[in-house]
């Protein structure tokens, strides 16, 4: 059986010390909606470091520069913030899609990121928004782009002793907005079979001047797809441009067949989602 | 492994109990505190039968550690309604025959209460999505949703 | 029964007597009982789909400081008992999740830890995961000595085909020769699970003095006693089984999984033992409903008359022979049609999947799905409205069934007419939407039901019945007793008696409880009434036939005098002792229930996503005792059928391992997936029940498969032939067409 040593430090340094000095496997507990399931059937001792009592981990501050998001803020609180929703509607939608109402009460954007599932809903939305991860550890602080944070299935760039302390999301330029869509077989409660986060910037006559397109659940990590963004930039997001972006996303995807979908299905549907998300983002950007 | 001492308010009563740090809140409620109204359907947050509120927020108690309860206020189905007077939501579930086997009912009562506290006037669609994490295999949800909507209306004062 | 009975209670929407406990969390289910000194049992399950068990070494588990007992197949007292190889495997693991050994320890966590210490020497074999694989030449054999039953010639070598059956009437060849149009299709349905929210669980205590006890969640506690006593070589009198509240079953809680193992562990340890399956164990080790591959061919004349119906049905039985619902699948397939020439051939085939269990109208959804899809396509080919086509050929009173009896009065025509008149059928569809209609037939059963009504000294009563209440049946028992006794509903409290309180009762299954146990309640109540009359007569010194029982009062018709139930009961000790009525019956005359459903479904052509936008369930209840719970059965059956049609399936990998043993990826319908489900209760009385009752629990799961199948097919313009119609399958069909 899993045997747990539970600690709830009240400072980042306290958490780092616990994580760095542990002689057993360590796990960071925020909402626990993935962690507690993953501990079932494990036959070893685990140090569980609950970070919810650390100041800042549960807060979100929106300023002219952007959003400083405490990684452990429950999604239910995050998605209730109308000020954040007004600036990053797609990211908030992505956070809202994780799990049930019950799971929303516990899960967090940072937890979704650190769990590093290929199908995480918030990761494509964070990448589309150019979000950065602030990581602190025994060696000091470093900042990593979200697209570089996840390195494989349930793997990320954090070393022993390191803790994700902040997610920094830059303030979008004028006439910029985002959208996130995912495909699931039911209306709720499923893991994404494919996902797409798109951010677009439009000029005054509706021409797309900048874009970021990220796709999820179609490779071992979420992917930033510059080719899909390029297909949008310089266009008025007409049907041809949207189809070109969709095709680029399908081409960039490297999915597998599993209990949730087939290679063929995922490859096609991720393109459909990019197209639809780009349309929504453009409408929001004022196009 | 030593058990951890936890103090929490459960349905308004301050309770002290011991739990293994690996125990979930669900196990703690059922096996330590004898509050078996909270049900286990899956142990993975996919069915909602173990729904409780912690500091007013709806969660699956199978996805919370018992030790995390320290200093919190927890409400379970046993805390809803009085022994001699059911809560409106409970009455409406009975009036509308919104349960068959009844195993999902405690979770649904807790979730419905949380829904109506957050949103006293939900649309049918809002109610269905809010309660999507509460599986019911018997009813097809029709009568549950009718009970929820009727309870909402009654709680708003029959508006 | 009379045509137009006036009822006081029947047909009302009372508050169920067990409701208060269920909305407050006080109702006790299988996992809710703890006993002093209780320990926890867990099962070790096979990590392989097919393997020889060359040895099991439990010594390290036995040495674990918190372990009290370990049990394997070798500890089973009667290893010849039925089903015992599914309780604990002997020489072979036959599916992923097959029970291999068990441990009882101080805590659940310690038991899990000890399971990991059990060393099993497996020789892994190639798994057999489909009907094709199982029936292929040279297929690996699950059971070396399995000889196919029902073949014309005795087989000379073993195979994975457990049995073949055949039924026919008329002349099938001549029927097809008469047809102007013939449609023939092959359909597949996946392995599905009943999906009850409450996992299997029990708490047991073995007692050397013959007072052993099992508390468990079951559809039939008398069956649990019979099976467990058989496996443990005990006399039934020495085992008391108490049916806890049951959190869903749908056929999946008719058998035993944990109870005999728990009792063996309790016997070995001397402690009470609690066992509770995790959700993944429920999916791996219990249920499921059979996967099928069914071929149906139907021919009709241009005028719409069906001339011939032929089916070849292949049912997966799971790991053990004879566990599929092949028989009822064959018997029901064409029963909605009054067609002279019918033929059906069926096969029960073993595969390396969990042993199949009953699932709501077992066998019928799969076979009738195939038949109803072909009927709809044929209606299209003929250019006839699918309701008119069915009305023209509908089974009715006097229709000769393929399986034996002629139908008595049934309500199929009435259901079809109700569908035609429904608001949904008259509503126009939009782009990418399709409508499907399908009928369903289920026999329903009767059988043994035992009931005692014990009158209390204050004139109230307790209805002791032997049928676990899975969906509100105590409410209907209370109402029927109140009707018969002409007493207030809430003066009669229904309880489920344990196996020592009543004679044997058949389980809650086959939609029998409201019908059969209801008849037993009525008989017991009539017995009470006759005793009331006798006691009153004795008091007044008249004969019982001079006493009338009216509105809960005995009236002396040949003089003055009235006595209430309370007065009679208060005086009972002076008039002959306390009063109880008995109804131990073998109920005959169960009335079939036909259902007709309408589904409107929208398909997203770019993703294959389906949305059920409207649904109507129409069914013959004979007489609805409690209309709300009758509607609830229609709606619940509909939801399960919709899930079966659209998203539910067991997914196995190439090694035969189950990949989705949880609610995350075994996708049952959610509140947000479904619309309101409109219902129409048709009442064509069953002449064999005093109030006209037909069972209603099962028929409702049959039509959704073809109703949804047709709705999706119409929405995309392609006849779909495989369930579930998950988005990848629908999208592929769309892409293959274009």
Coordinates of C-alpha atoms in Angstrom, one line a residue, chain A residues 1-2 41 43 183-191 193 258-262 264-265 268-269 272-273 276, chain C residues 109-110 112-113 116 604 606-607 609 647 651 659-660 663-668 670 672-673 727-728 731 735:
Chain A
X1 CA 0.0 0.0 0.0
X2 CA 1.0 3.6 -0.4
X41 CA -2.3 0.6 -5.9
X43 CA 3.2 0.0 -2.9
X183 CA -13.4 17.0 -28.7
X184 CA -15.0 14.5 -26.3
X185 CA -17.5 11.7 -27.1
X186 CA -19.9 12.9 -24.3
X187 CA -20.7 16.4 -23.3
X188 CA -18.7 16.3 -20.1
X189 CA -16.4 14.1 -17.9
X190 CA -14.2 12.8 -20.7
X191 CA -10.6 13.3 -21.4
X193 CA -9.6 13.1 -27.7
X258 CA -6.3 4.1 -28.0
X259 CA -9.5 3.7 -26.1
X260 CA -10.5 7.3 -26.8
X261 CA -9.9 7.6 -30.5
X262 CA -8.1 6.4 -33.6
X264 CA -7.4 8.9 -38.4
X265 CA -10.1 10.4 -36.2
X268 CA -9.0 14.9 -38.8
X269 CA -10.8 16.3 -35.8
X272 CA -11.7 20.8 -37.4
X273 CA -11.1 22.1 -33.9
X276 CA -13.5 26.4 -35.3
Chain C
X109 CA -4.7 -1.3 2.6
X110 CA -2.9 -4.2 4.3
X112 CA -3.9 -5.0 -0.9
X113 CA -0.3 -5.0 0.3
X116 CA 1.1 -8.1 -4.0
X604 CA -22.0 16.8 -36.4
X606 CA -17.3 17.0 -39.2
X607 CA -16.6 15.1 -36.0
X609 CA -20.5 13.7 -32.5
X647 CA -20.8 5.3 -26.5
X651 CA -12.2 -1.8 -25.1
X659 CA -8.4 -0.9 -21.3
X660 CA -11.3 1.0 -19.8
X663 CA -16.4 5.4 -15.6
X664 CA -13.9 7.7 -17.2
X665 CA -13.6 5.7 -20.4
X666 CA -16.6 3.4 -20.1
X667 CA -18.9 6.2 -21.0
X668 CA -22.4 5.9 -19.5
X670 CA -24.5 11.9 -18.1
X672 CA -25.8 16.7 -19.8
X673 CA -25.9 14.1 -22.5
X727 CA -17.8 9.4 -33.1
X728 CA -14.8 7.7 -34.7
X731 CA -16.9 9.8 -38.9
X735 CA -15.6 9.7 -44.9

